PDB file of C-alpha atoms in Angstrom:
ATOM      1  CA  UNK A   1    -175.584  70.284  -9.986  1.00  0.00           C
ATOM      2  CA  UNK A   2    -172.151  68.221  -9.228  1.00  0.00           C
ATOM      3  CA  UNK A   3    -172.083  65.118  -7.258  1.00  0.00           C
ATOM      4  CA  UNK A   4    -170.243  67.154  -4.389  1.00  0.00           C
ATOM      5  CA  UNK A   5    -173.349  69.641  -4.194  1.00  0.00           C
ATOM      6  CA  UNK A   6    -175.523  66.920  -4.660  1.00  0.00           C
ATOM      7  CA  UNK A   7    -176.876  63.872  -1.957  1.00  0.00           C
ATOM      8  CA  UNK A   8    -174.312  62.324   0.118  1.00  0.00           C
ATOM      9  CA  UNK A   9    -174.716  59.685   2.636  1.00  0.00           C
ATOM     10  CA  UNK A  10    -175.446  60.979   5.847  1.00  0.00           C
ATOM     11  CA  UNK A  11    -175.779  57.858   8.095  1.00  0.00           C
ATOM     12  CA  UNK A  12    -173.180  58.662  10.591  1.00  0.00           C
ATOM     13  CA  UNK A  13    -175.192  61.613  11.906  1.00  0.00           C
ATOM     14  CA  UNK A  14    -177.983  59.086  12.442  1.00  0.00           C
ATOM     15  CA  UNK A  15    -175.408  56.797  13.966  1.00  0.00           C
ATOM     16  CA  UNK A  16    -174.109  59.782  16.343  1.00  0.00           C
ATOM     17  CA  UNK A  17    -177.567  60.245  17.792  1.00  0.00           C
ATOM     18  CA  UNK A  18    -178.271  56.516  18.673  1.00  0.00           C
ATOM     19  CA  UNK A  19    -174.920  56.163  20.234  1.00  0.00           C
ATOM     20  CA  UNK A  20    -175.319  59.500  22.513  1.00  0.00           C
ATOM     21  CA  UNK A  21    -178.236  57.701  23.123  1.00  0.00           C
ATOM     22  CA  UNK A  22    -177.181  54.741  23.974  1.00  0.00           C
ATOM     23  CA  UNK A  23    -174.228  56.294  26.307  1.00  0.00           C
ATOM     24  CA  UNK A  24    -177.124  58.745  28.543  1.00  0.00           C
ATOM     25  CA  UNK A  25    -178.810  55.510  28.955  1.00  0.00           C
ATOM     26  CA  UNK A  26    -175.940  53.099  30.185  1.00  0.00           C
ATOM     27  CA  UNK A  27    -175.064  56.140  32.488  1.00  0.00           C
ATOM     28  CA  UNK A  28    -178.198  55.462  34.030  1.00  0.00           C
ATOM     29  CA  UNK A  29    -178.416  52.368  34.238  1.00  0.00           C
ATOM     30  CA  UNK A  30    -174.834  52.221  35.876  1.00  0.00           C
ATOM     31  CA  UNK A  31    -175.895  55.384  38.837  1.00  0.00           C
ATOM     32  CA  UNK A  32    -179.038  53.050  39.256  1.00  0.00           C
ATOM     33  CA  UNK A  33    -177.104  49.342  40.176  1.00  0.00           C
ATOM     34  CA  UNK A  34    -174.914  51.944  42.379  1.00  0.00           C
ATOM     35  CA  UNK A  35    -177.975  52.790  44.408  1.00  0.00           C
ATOM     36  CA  UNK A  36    -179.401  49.134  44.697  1.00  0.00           C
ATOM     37  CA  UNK A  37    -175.797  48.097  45.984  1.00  0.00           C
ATOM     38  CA  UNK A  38    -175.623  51.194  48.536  1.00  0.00           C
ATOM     39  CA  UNK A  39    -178.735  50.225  49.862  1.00  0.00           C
ATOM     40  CA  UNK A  40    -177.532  46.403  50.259  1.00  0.00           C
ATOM     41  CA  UNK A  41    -174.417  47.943  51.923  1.00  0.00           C
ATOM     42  CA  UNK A  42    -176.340  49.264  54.504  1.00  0.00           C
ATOM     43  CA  UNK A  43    -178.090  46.207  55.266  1.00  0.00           C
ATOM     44  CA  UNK A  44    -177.151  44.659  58.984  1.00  0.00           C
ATOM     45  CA  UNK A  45    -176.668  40.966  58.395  1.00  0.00           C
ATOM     46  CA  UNK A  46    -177.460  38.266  60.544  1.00  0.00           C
ATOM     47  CA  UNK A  47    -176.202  34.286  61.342  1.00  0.00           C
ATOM     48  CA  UNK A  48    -178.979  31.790  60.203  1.00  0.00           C
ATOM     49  CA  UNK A  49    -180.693  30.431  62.669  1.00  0.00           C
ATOM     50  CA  UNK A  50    -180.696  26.315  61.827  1.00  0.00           C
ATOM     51  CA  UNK A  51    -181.953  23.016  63.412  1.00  0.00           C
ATOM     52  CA  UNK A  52    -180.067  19.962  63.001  1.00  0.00           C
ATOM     53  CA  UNK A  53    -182.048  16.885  61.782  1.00  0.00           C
ATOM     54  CA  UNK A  54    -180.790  13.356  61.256  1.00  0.00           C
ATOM     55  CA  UNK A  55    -181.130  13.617  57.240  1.00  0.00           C
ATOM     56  CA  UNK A  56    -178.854  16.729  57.984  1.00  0.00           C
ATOM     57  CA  UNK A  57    -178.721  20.871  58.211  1.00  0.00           C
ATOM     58  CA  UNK A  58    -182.034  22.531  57.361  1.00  0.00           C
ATOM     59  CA  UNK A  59    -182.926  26.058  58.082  1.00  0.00           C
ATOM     60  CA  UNK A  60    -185.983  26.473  60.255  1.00  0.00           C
ATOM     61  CA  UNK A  61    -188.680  28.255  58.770  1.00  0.00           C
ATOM     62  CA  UNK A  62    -191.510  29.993  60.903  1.00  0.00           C
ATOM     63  CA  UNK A  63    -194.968  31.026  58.900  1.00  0.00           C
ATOM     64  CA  UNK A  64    -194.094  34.719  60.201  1.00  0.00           C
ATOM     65  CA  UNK A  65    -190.854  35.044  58.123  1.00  0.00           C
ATOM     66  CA  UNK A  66    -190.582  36.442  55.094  1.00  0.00           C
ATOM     67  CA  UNK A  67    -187.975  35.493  52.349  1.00  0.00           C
ATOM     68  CA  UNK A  68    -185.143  38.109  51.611  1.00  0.00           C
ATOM     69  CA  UNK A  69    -186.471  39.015  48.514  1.00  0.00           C
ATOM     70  CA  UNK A  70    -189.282  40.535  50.006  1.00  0.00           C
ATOM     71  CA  UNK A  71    -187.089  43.133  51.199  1.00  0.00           C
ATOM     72  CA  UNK A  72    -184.757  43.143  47.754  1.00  0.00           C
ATOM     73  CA  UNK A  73    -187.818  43.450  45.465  1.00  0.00           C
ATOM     74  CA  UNK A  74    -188.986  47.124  46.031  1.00  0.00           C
ATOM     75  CA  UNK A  75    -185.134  48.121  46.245  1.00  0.00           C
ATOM     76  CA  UNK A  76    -184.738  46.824  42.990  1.00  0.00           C
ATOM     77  CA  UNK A  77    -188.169  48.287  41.495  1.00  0.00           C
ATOM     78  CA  UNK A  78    -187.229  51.752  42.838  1.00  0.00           C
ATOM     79  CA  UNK A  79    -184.048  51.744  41.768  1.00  0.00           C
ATOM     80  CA  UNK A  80    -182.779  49.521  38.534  1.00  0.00           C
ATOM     81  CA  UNK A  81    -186.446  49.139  37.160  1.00  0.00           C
ATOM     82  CA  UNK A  82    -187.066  52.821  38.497  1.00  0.00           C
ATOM     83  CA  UNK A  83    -184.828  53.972  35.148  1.00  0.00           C
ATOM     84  CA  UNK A  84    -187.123  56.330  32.332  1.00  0.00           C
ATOM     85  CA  UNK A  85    -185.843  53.511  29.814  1.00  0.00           C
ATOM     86  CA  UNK A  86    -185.987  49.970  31.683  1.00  0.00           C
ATOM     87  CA  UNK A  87    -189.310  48.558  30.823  1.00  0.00           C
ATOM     88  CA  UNK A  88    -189.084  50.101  26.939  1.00  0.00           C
ATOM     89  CA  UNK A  89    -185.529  48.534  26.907  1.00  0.00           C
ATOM     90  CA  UNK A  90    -186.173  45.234  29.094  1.00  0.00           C
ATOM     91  CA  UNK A  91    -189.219  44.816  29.847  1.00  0.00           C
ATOM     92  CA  UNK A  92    -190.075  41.685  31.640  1.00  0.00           C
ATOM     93  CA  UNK A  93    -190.661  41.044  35.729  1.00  0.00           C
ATOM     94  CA  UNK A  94    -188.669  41.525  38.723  1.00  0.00           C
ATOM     95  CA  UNK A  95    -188.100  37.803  38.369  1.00  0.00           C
ATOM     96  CA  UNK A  96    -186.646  38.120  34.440  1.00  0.00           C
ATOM     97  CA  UNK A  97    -184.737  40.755  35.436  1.00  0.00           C
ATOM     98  CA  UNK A  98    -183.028  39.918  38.378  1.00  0.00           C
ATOM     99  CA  UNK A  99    -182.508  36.284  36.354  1.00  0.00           C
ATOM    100  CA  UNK A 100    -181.136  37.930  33.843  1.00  0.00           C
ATOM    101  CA  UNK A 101    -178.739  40.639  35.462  1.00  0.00           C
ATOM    102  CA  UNK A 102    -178.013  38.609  38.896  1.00  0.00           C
ATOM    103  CA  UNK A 103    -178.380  35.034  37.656  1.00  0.00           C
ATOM    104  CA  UNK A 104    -181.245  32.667  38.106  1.00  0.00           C
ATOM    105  CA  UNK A 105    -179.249  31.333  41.204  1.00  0.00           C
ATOM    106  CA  UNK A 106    -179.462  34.203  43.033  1.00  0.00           C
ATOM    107  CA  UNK A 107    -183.195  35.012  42.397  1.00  0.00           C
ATOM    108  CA  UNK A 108    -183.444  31.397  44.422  1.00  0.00           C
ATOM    109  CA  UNK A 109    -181.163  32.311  46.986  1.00  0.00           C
ATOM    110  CA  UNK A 110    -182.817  35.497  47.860  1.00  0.00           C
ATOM    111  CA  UNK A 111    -186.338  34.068  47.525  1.00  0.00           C
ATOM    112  CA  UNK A 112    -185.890  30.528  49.675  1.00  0.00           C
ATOM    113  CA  UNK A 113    -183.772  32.752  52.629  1.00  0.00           C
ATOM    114  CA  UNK A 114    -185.476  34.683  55.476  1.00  0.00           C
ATOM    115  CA  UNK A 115    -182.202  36.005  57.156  1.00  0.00           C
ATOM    116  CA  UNK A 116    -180.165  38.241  55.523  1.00  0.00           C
ATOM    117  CA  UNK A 117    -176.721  36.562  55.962  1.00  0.00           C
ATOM    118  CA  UNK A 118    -173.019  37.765  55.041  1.00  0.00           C
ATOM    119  CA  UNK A 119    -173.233  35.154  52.214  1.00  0.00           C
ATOM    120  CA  UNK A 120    -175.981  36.235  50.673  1.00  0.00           C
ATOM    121  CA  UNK A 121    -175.174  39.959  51.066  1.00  0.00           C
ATOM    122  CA  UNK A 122    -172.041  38.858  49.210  1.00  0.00           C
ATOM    123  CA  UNK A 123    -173.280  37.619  46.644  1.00  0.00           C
ATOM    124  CA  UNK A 124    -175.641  40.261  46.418  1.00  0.00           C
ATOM    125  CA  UNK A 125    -172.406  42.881  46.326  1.00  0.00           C
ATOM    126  CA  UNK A 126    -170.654  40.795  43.521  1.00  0.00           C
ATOM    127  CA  UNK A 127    -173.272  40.756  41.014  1.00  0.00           C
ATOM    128  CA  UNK A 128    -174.146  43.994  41.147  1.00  0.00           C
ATOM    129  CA  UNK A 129    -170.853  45.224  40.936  1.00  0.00           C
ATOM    130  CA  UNK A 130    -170.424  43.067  38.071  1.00  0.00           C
ATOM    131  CA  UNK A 131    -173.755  44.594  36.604  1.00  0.00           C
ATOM    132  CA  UNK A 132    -171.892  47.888  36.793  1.00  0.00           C
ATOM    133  CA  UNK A 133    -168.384  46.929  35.476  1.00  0.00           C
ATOM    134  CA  UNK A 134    -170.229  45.200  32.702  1.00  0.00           C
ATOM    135  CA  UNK A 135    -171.728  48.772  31.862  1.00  0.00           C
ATOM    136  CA  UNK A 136    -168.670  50.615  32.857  1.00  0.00           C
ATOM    137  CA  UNK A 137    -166.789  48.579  29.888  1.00  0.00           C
ATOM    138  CA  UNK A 138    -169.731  49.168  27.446  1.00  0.00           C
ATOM    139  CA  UNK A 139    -169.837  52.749  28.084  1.00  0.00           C
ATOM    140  CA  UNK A 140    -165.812  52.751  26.769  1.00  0.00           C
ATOM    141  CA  UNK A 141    -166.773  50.751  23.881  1.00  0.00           C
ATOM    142  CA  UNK A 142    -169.531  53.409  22.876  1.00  0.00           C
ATOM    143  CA  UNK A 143    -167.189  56.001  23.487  1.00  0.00           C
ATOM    144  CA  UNK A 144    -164.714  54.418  20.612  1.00  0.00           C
ATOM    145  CA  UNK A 145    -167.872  53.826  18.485  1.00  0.00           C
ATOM    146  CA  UNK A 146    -168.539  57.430  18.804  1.00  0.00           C
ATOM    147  CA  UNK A 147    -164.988  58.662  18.400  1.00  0.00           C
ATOM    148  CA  UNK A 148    -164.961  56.180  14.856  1.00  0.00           C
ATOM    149  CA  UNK A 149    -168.257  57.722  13.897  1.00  0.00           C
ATOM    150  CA  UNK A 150    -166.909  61.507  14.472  1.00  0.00           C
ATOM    151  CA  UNK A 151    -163.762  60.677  12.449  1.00  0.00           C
ATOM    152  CA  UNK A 152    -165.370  58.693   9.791  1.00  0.00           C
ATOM    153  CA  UNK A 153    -167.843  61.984   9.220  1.00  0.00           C
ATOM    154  CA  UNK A 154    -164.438  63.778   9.032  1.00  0.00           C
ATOM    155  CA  UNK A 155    -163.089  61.563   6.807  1.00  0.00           C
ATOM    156  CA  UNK A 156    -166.279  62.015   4.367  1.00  0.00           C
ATOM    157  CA  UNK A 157    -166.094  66.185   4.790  1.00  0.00           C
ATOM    158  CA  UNK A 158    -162.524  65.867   3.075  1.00  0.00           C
ATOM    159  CA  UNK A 159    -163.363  63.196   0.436  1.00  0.00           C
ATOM    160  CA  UNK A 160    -166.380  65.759  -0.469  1.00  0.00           C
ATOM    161  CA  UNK A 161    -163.887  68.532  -0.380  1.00  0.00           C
ATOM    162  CA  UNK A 162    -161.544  66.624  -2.571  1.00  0.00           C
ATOM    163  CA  UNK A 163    -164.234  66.217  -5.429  1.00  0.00           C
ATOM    164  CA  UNK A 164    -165.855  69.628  -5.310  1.00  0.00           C
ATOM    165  CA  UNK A 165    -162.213  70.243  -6.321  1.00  0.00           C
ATOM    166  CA  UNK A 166    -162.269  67.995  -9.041  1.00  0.00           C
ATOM    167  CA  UNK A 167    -165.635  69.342  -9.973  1.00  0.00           C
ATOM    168  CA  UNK A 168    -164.346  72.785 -10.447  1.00  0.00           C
ATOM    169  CA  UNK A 169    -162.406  71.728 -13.288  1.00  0.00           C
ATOM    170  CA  UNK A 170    -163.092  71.410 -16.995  1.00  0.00           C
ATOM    171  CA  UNK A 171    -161.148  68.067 -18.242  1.00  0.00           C
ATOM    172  CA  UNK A 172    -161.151  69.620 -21.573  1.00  0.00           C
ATOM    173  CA  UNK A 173    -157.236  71.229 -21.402  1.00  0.00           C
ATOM    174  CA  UNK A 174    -156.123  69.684 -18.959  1.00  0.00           C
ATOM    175  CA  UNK A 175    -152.512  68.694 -19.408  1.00  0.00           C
ATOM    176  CA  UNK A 176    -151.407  65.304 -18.987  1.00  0.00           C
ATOM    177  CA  UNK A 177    -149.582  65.793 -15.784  1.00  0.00           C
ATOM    178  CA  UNK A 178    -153.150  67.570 -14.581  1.00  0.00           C
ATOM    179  CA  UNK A 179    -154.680  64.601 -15.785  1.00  0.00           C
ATOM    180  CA  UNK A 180    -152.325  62.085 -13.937  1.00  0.00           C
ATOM    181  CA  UNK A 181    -152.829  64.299 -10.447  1.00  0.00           C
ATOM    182  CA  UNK A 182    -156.469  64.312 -11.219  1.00  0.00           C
ATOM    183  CA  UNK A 183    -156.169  60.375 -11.246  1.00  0.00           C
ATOM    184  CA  UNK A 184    -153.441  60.217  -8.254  1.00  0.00           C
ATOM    185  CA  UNK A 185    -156.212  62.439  -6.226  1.00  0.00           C
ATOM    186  CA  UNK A 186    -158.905  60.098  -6.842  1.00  0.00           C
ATOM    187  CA  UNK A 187    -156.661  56.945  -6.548  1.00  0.00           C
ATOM    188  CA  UNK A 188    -155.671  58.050  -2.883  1.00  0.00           C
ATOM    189  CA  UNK A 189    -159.878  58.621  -1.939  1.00  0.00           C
ATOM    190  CA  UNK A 190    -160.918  54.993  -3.082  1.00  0.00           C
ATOM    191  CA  UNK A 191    -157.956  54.248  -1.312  1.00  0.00           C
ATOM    192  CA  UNK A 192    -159.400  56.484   2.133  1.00  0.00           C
ATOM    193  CA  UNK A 193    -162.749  54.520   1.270  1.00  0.00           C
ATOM    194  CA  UNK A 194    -161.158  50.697   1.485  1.00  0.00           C
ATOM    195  CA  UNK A 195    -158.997  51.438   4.204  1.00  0.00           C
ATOM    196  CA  UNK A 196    -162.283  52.212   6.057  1.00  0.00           C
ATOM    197  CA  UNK A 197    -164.156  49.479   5.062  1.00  0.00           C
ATOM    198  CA  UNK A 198    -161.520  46.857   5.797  1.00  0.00           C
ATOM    199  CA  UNK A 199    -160.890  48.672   9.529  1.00  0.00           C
ATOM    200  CA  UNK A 200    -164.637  48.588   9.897  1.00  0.00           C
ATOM    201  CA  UNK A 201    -165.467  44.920   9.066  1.00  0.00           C
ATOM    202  CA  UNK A 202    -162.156  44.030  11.384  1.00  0.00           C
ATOM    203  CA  UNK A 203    -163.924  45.964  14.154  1.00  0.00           C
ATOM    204  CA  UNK A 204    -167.689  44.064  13.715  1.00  0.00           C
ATOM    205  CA  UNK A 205    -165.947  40.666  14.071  1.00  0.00           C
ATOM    206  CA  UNK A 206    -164.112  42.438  17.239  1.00  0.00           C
ATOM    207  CA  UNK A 207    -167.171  43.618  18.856  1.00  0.00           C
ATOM    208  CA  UNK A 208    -169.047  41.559  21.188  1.00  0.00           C
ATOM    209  CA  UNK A 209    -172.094  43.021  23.833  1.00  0.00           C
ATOM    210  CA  UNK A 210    -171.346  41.741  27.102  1.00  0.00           C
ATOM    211  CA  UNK A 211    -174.325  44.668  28.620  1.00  0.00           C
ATOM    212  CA  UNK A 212    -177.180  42.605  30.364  1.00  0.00           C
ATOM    213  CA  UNK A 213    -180.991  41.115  29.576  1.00  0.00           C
ATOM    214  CA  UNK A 214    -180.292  41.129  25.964  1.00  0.00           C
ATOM    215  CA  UNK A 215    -176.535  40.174  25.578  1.00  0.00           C
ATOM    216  CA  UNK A 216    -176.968  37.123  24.551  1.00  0.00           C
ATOM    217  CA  UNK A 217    -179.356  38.397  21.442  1.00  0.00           C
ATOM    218  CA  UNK A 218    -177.063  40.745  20.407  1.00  0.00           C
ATOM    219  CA  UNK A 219    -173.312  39.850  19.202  1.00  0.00           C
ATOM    220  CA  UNK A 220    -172.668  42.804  16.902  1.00  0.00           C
ATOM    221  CA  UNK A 221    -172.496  46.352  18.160  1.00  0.00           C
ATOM    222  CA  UNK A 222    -173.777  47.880  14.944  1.00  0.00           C
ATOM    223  CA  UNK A 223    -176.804  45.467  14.846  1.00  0.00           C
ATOM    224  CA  UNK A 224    -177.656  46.298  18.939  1.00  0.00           C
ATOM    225  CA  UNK A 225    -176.776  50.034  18.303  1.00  0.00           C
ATOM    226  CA  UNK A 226    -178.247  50.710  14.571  1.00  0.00           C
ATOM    227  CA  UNK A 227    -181.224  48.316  14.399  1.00  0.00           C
ATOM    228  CA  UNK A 228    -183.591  50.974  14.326  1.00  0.00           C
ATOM    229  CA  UNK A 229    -181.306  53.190  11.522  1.00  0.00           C
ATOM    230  CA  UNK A 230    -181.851  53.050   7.910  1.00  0.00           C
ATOM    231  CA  UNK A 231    -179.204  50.981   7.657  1.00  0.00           C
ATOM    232  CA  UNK A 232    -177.286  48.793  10.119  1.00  0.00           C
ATOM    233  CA  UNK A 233    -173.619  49.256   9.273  1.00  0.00           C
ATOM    234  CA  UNK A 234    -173.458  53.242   8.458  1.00  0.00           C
ATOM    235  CA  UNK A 235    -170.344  53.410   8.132  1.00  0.00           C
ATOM    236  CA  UNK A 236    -169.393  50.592   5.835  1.00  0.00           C
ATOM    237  CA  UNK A 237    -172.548  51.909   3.810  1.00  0.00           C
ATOM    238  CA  UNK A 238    -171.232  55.308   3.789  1.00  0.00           C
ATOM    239  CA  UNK A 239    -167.720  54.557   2.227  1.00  0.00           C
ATOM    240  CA  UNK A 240    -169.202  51.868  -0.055  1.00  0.00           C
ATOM    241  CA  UNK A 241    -171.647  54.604  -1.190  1.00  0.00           C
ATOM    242  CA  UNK A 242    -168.878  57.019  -1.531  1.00  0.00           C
ATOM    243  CA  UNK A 243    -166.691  53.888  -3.425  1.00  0.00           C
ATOM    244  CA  UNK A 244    -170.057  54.833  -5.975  1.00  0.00           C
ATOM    245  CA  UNK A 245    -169.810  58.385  -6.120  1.00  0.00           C
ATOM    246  CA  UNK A 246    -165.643  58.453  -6.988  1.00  0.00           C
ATOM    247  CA  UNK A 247    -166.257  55.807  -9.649  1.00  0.00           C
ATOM    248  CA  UNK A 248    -168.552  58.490 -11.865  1.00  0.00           C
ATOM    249  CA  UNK A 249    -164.743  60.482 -11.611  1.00  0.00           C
ATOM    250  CA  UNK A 250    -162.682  57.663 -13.545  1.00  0.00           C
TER     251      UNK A 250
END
């Protein structure tokens, strides 16, 4: 058996499959902030009711009102935490979440209110908007990780091409100027192979998750998107692995 007919990395299929993944997820995620903010677009607001003291402006609190979040909380569950994925993905309470998407200034806004004012239905508005851009820029940077994983499987299809080529030939005979193509040919695939790997580490050091809960533990794409993968960077091990299989030609 020849090395083309033979085992060849296949970590970019892998790859494909967590970032389709990945990309039906963030969908959802995204239709499910657009709910929550519908439903606080609907929301009739109303002018604080306050009493003036001499140490200053404090709202006045009755022991029949309830705080805003009391209203925000099932919205919330049965919408963002409502999502097939959240609590495998998240996990973590209303109050982590919210902290976590919203800020933990909101979460006290929303919880220390009883009136639903235009300032906090503002602020309400803005973050979850931001919730959704921050997906809505995520989803394009999946869909360039998915168009470099589709090309990069391309790329590998030719380069095993190239070699069964190669393989179909006896070097015994060859003439020299066979023998100089056959080393031009395999020149120009390590060549394919670097050029990858260089274009792939540039992109790692570009790549930075700005998604939600778990931003801040993630800073490299491949690490958020591959962790689970036999490998975390399949497409620098695929070429480096390929590097392998060219140098068994020279």
């Amino acid at each position: 058996m020849t090395l083309a007919q033979g085992s060849w990395p296949t970590y970019t299929d892998a790859a494909l499959d967590s970032v389709r993944r990945e990309r039906r997820e963030v969908e959802r995620e995204c239709r499910a902030f657009q709910r929550f903010r519908q439903r606080i677009q609907t929301v009739d607001t109303q002018t604080p009711r306050f009493e003036r003291s001499v140490v200053g402006v404090n709202q006045n609190f009755t022991s029949e009102e309830k705080s805003i979040r009391d209203a925000i909380e099932p919205w919330y569950h049965d919408t963002v935490m409502a999502v097939d994925h959240y609590g495998d993905v998240y996990g973590g309470s209303f109050e982590a979440s919210l902290s976590a998407e919203f800020g933990v200034d909101v979460l006290l806004l929303i919880s220390e209110a009883t009136t639903f004012s235009p300032l906090i239905k503002q602020r309400l508005l803005k973050a979850t908007q931001q919730c959704i851009d921050n997906r809505r820029v995520f989803l394009e940077t999946l869909q360039d990780e998915f168009t470099t994983l589709k090309d990069a499987k391309s790329t590998v299809q030719e380069i095993r091409e190239a070699i069964a080529e190669l393989d179909s030939t006896e070097l015994q005979g060859l003439s020299d100027t066979e023998l100089i193509d056959r080393y031009d040919t395999l020149h120009t695939l390590n060549d394919k192979c670097q050029s990858w790997i260089q274009q792939r580490q540039e992109e790692i050091h570009a790549h930075r998750i700005d998604r939600s809960a778990d931003a801040d533990a993630y800073t490299d794409l491949c690490s958020y998107l591959y962790e689970d993968l036999e490998v975390d960077y399949p497409v620098l091990t695929t070429f480096v692995d390929i590097l392998e299989i060219i140098s068994q030609y020279e």
